[in-house]
mmCIF file of C-alpha atoms in Angstrom:
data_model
loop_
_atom_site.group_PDB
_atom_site.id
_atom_site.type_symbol
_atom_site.label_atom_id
_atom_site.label_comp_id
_atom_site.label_asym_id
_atom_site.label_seq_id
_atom_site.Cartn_x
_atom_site.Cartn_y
_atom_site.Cartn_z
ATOM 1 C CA UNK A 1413 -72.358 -33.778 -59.385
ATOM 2 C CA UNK A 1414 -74.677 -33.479 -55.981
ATOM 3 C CA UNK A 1415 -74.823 -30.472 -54.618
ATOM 4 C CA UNK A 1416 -74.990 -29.136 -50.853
ATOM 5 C CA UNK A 1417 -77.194 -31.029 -48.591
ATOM 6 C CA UNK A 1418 -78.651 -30.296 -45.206
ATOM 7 C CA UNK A 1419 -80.955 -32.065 -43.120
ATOM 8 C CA UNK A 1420 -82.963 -31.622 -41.352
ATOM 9 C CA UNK A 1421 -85.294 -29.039 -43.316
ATOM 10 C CA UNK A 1422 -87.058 -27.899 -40.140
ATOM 11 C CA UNK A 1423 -86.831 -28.143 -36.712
ATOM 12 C CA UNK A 1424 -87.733 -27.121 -33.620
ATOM 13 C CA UNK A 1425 -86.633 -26.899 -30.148
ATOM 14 C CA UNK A 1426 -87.389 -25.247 -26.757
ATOM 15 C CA UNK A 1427 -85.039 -23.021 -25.239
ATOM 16 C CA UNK A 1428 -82.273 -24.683 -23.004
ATOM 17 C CA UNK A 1429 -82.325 -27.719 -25.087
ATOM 18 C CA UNK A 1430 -78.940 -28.773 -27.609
ATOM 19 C CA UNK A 1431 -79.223 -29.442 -31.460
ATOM 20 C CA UNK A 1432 -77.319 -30.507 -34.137
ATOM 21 C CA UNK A 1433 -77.969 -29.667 -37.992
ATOM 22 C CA UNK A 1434 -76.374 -31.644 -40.664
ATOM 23 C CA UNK A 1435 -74.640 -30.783 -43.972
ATOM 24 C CA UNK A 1436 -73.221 -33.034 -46.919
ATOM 25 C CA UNK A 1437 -70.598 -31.025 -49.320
ATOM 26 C CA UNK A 1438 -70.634 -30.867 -52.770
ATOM 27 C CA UNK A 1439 -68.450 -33.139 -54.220
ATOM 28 C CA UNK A 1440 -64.875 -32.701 -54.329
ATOM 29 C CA UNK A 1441 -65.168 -30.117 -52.045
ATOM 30 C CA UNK A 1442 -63.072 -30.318 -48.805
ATOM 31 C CA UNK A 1443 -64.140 -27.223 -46.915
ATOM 32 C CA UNK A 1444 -67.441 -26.302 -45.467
ATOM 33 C CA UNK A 1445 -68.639 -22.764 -44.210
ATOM 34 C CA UNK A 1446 -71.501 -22.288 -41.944
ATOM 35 C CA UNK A 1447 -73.740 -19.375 -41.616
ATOM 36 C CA UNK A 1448 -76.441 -17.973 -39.285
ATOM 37 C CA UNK A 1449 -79.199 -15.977 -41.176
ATOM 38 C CA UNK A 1450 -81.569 -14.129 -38.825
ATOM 39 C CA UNK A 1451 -85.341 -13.439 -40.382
ATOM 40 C CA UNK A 1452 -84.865 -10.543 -42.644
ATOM 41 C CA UNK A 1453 -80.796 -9.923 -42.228
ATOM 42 C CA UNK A 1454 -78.252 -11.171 -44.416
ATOM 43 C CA UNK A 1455 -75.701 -14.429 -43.503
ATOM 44 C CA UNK A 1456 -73.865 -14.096 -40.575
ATOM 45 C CA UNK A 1457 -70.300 -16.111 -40.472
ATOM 46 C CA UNK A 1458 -70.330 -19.081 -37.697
ATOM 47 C CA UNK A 1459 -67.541 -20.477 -38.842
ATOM 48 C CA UNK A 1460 -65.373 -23.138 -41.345
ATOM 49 C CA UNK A 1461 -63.874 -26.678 -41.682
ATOM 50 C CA UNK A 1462 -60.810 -27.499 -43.888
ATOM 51 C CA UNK A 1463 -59.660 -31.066 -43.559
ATOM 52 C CA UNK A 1464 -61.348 -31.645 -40.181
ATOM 53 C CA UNK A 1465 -59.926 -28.492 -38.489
ATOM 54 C CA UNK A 1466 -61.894 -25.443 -37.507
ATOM 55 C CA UNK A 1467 -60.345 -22.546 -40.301
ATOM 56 C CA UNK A 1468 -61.616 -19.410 -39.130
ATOM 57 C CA UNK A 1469 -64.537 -18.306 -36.704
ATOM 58 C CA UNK A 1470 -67.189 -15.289 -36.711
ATOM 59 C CA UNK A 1471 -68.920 -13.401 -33.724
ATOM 60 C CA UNK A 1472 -70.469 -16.637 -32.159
ATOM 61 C CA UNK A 1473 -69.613 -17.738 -28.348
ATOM 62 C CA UNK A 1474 -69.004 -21.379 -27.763
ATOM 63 C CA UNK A 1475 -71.796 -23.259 -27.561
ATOM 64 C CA UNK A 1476 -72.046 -23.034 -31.279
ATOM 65 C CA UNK A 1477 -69.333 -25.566 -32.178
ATOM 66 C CA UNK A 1478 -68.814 -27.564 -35.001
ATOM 67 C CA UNK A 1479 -67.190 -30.824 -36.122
ATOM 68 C CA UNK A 1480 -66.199 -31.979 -40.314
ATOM 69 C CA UNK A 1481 -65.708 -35.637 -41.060
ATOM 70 C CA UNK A 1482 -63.152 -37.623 -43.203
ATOM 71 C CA UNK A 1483 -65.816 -37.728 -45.968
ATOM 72 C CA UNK A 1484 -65.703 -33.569 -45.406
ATOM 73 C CA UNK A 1485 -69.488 -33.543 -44.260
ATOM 74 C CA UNK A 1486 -70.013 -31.692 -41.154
ATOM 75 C CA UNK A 1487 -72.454 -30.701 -38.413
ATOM 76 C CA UNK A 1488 -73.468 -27.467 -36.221
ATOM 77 C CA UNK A 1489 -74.074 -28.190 -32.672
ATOM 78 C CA UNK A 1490 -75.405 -25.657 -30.739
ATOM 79 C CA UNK A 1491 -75.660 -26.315 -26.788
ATOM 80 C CA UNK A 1492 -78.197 -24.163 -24.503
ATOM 81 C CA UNK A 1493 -80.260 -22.867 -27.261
ATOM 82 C CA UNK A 1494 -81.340 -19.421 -26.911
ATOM 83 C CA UNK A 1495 -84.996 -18.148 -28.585
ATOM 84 C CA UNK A 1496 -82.315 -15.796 -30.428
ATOM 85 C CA UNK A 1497 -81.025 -18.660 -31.725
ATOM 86 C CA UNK A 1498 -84.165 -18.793 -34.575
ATOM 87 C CA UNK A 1499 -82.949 -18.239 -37.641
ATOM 88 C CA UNK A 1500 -81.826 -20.538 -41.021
ATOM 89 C CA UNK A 1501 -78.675 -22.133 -41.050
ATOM 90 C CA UNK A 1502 -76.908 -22.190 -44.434
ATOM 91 C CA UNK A 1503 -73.841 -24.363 -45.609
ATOM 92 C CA UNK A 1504 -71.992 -23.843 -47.659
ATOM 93 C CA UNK A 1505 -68.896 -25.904 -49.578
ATOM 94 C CA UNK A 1506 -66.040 -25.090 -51.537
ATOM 95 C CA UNK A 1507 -62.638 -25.698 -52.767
ATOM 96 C CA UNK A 1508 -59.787 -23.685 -52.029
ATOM 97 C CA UNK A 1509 -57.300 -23.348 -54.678
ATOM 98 C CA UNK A 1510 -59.376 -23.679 -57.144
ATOM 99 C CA UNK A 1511 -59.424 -20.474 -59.233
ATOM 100 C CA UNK A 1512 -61.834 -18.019 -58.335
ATOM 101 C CA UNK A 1513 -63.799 -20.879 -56.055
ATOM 102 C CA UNK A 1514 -67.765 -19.822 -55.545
ATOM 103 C CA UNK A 1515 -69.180 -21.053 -52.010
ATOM 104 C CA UNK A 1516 -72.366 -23.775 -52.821
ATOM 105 C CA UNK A 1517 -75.008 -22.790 -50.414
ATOM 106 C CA UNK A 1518 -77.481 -25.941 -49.313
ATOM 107 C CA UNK A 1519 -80.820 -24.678 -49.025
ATOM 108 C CA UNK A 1520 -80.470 -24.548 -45.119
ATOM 109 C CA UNK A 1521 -81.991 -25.765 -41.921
ATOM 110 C CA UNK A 1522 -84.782 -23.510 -40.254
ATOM 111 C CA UNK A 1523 -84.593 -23.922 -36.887
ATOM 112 C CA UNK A 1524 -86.928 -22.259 -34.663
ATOM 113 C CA UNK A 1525 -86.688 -21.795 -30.600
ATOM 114 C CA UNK A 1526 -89.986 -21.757 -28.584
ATOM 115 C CA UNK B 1045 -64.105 -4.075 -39.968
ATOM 116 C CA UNK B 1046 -65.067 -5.399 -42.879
ATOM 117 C CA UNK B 1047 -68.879 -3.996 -43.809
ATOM 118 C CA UNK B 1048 -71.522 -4.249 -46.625
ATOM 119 C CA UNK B 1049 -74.740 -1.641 -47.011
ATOM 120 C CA UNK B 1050 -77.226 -2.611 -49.455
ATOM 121 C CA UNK B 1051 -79.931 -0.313 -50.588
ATOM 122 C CA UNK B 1052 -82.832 -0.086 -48.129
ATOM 123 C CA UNK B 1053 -85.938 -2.921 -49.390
ATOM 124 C CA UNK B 1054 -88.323 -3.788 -50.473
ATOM 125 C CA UNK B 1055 -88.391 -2.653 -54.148
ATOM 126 C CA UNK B 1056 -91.034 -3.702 -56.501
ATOM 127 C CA UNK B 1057 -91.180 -2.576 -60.011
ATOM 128 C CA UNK B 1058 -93.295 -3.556 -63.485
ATOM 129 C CA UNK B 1059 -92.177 -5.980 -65.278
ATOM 130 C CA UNK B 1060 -89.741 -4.794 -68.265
ATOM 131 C CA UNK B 1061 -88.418 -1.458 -65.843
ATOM 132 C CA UNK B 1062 -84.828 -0.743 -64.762
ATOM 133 C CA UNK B 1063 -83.316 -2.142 -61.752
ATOM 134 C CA UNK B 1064 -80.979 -0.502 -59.591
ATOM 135 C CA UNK B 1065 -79.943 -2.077 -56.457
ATOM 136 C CA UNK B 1066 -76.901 0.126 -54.830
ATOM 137 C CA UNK B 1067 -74.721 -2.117 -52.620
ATOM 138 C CA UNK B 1068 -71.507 0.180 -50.772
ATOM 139 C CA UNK B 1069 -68.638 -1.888 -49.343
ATOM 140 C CA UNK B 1070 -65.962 -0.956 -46.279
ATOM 141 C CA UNK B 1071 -62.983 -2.995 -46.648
ATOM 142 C CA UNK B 1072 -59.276 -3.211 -45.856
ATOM 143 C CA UNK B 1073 -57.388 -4.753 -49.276
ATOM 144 C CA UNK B 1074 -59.152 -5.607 -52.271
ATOM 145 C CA UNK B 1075 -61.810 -7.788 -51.567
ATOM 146 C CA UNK B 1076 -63.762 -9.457 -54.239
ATOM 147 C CA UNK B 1077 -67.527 -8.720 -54.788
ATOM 148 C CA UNK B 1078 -70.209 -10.998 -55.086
ATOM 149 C CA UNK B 1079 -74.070 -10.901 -55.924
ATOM 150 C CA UNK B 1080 -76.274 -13.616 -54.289
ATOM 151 C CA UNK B 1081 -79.867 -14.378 -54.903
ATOM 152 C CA UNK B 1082 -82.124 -15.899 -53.045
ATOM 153 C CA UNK B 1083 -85.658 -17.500 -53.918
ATOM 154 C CA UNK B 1084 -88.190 -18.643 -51.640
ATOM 155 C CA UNK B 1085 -87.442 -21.680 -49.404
ATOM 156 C CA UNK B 1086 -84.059 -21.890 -51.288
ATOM 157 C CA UNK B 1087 -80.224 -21.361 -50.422
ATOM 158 C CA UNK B 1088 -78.525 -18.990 -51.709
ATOM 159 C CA UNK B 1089 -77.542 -18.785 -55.366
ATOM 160 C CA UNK B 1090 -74.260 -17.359 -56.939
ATOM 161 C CA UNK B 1091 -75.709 -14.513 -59.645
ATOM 162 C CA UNK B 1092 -72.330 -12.703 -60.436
ATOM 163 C CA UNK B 1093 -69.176 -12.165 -59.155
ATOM 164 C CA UNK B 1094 -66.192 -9.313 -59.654
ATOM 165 C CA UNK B 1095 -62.417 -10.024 -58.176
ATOM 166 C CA UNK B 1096 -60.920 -6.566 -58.845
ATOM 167 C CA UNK B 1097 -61.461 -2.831 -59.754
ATOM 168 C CA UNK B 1098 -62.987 -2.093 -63.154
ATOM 169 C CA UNK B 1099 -64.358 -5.800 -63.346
ATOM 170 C CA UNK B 1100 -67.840 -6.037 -64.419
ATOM 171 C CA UNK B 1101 -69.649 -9.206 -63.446
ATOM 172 C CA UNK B 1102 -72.832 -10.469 -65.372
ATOM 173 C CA UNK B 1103 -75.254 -13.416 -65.799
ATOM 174 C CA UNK B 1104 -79.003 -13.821 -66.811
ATOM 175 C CA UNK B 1105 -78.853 -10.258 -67.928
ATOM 176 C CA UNK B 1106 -77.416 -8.614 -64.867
ATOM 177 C CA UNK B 1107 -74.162 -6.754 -64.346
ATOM 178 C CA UNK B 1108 -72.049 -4.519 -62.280
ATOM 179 C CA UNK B 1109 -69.209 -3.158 -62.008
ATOM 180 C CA UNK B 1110 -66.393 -3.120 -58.548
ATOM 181 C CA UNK B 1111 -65.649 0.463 -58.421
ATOM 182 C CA UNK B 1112 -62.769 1.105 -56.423
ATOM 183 C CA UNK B 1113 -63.281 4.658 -56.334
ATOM 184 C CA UNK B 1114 -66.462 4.936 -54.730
ATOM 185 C CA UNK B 1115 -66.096 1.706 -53.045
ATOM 186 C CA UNK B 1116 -69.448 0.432 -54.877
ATOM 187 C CA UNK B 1117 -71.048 -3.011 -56.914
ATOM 188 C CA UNK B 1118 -74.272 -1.803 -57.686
ATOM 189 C CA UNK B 1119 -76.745 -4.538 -59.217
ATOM 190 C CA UNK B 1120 -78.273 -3.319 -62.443
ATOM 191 C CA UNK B 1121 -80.923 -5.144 -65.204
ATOM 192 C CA UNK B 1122 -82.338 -3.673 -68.189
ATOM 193 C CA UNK B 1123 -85.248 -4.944 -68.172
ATOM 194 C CA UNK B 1124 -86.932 -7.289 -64.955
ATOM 195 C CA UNK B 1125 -89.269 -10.495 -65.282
ATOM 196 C CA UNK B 1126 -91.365 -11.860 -63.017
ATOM 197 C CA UNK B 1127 -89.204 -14.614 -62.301
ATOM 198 C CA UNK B 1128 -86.673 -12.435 -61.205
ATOM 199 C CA UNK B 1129 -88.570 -11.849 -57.778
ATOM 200 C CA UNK B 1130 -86.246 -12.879 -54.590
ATOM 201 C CA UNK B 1131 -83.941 -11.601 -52.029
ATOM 202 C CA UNK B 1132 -80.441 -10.291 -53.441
ATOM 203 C CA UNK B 1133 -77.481 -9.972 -51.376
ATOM 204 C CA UNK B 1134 -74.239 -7.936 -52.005
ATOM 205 C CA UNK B 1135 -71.250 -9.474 -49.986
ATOM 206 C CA UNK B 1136 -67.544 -9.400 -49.941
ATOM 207 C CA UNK B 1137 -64.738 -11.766 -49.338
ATOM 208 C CA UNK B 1138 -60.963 -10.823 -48.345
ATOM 209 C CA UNK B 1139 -58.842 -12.414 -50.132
ATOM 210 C CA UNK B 1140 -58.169 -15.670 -50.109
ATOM 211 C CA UNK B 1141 -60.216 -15.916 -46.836
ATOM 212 C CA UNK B 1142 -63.390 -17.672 -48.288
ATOM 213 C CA UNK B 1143 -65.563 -16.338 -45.994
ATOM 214 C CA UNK B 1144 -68.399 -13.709 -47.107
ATOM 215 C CA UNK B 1145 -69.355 -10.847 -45.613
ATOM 216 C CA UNK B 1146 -72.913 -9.925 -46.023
ATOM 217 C CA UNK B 1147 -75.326 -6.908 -46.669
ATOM 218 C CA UNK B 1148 -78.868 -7.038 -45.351
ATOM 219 C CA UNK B 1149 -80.645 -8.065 -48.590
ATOM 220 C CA UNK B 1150 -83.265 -6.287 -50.722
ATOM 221 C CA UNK B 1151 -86.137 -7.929 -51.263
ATOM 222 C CA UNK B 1152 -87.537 -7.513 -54.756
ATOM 223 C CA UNK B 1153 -90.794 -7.645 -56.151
ATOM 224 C CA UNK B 1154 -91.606 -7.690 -60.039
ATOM 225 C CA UNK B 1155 -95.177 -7.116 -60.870
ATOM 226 C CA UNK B 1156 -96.416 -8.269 -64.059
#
């Protein structure tokens, strides 16, 4: 069984400029969770994908969007970037309905804006 | 809204000592209560879990308990390793939501 996947490990961009992080699901898992974590905070919420559709959204504006594929792996997009915007990006996969379902954090994306 | 206060960091301790980390939720329903770890350069890990009052959750010699009455999961270990170094996390989830809420981390140090 593979677990969750992200790529790439590390990036970084200059403020103004768009990215887009990538993250594979564990198998069998058809919903994907992303999260913001700040240096020295814990996760934020961005938001989650069920079956393609956005499920739910935290505290983010806009230009953070998101998109989840038929093979349920997904992306993070985030448009105008902001030196705020520094931080990891965790994903995280699951299945709901499953009893007691744990999220399977990847080991996330640093992304760091000059 | 939903909230999670974790015990102010960092701690470090000698190896074999008692750990304590208090973690304090604010929540409408009844939330279940989760422990994450995390080591360096790594993802969070699941380290125990607790999905309603009087529960006690426990794994690689850790434990605690989801104490409705003082609204509490404190993280607790007879005796720390080395190894167990890393950030911890408390967080909750509302029911059936699949999303976590988050505390700040503590970061913990064992020295041996």
């Amino acid at each position: 069984e593979t677990g969750v996947t992200q790529s790439p490990t590390h990036l970084i961009k200059t403020r103004g400029q768009q990215v887009t992080l990538r993250c594979s699901s564990q198998s069998g898992h058809n919903t994907v969770s992303w999260y913001q974590q700040a240096l020295g905070q814990g996760p934020q919420f961005i938001f989650q994908y069920y079956r393609e559709e956005e499920n739910g959204r935290g505290n983010f504006p806009p230009r953070f969007s998101g998109l989840q594929f038929p093979n349920y792996s997904s992306e993070l997009n985030v448009n105008a970037l902001e030196l705020d915007d520094s931080a990891l990006y965790l994903c995280a996969s699951s299945q709901p309905g499953t009893v007691n379902s744990p999220l399977h954090f990847g080991n996330g994306t640093r992304l760091t804006v000059t | 809204g939903n909230s999670v206060t974790q015990m102010e960091g960092p701690v470090t301790l000698s190896e074999e000592a008692f750990l304590t980390i208090n973690c304090t939720y604010t929540a409408t329903g009844y939330p279940s209560l989760f422990w994450y770890v995390q080591y360096p350069g790594e993802g969070l890990q699941l380290l125990l879990k607790a999905t309603k009052a009087d529960d006690k959750g426990s794994n690689k010699g850790f434990e605690a308990t989801y104490r409705k009455e003082t609204t509490s999961f404190h993280l607790e270990k007879g005796s720390v390793q080395v190894s167990d170094s890393a950030v911890y996390f408390c967080a909750l989830e509302e029911r059936g939501a699949q999303k976590l809420v988050f505390g700040q981390g503590t970061r913990l140090t064992i020295n041996p």
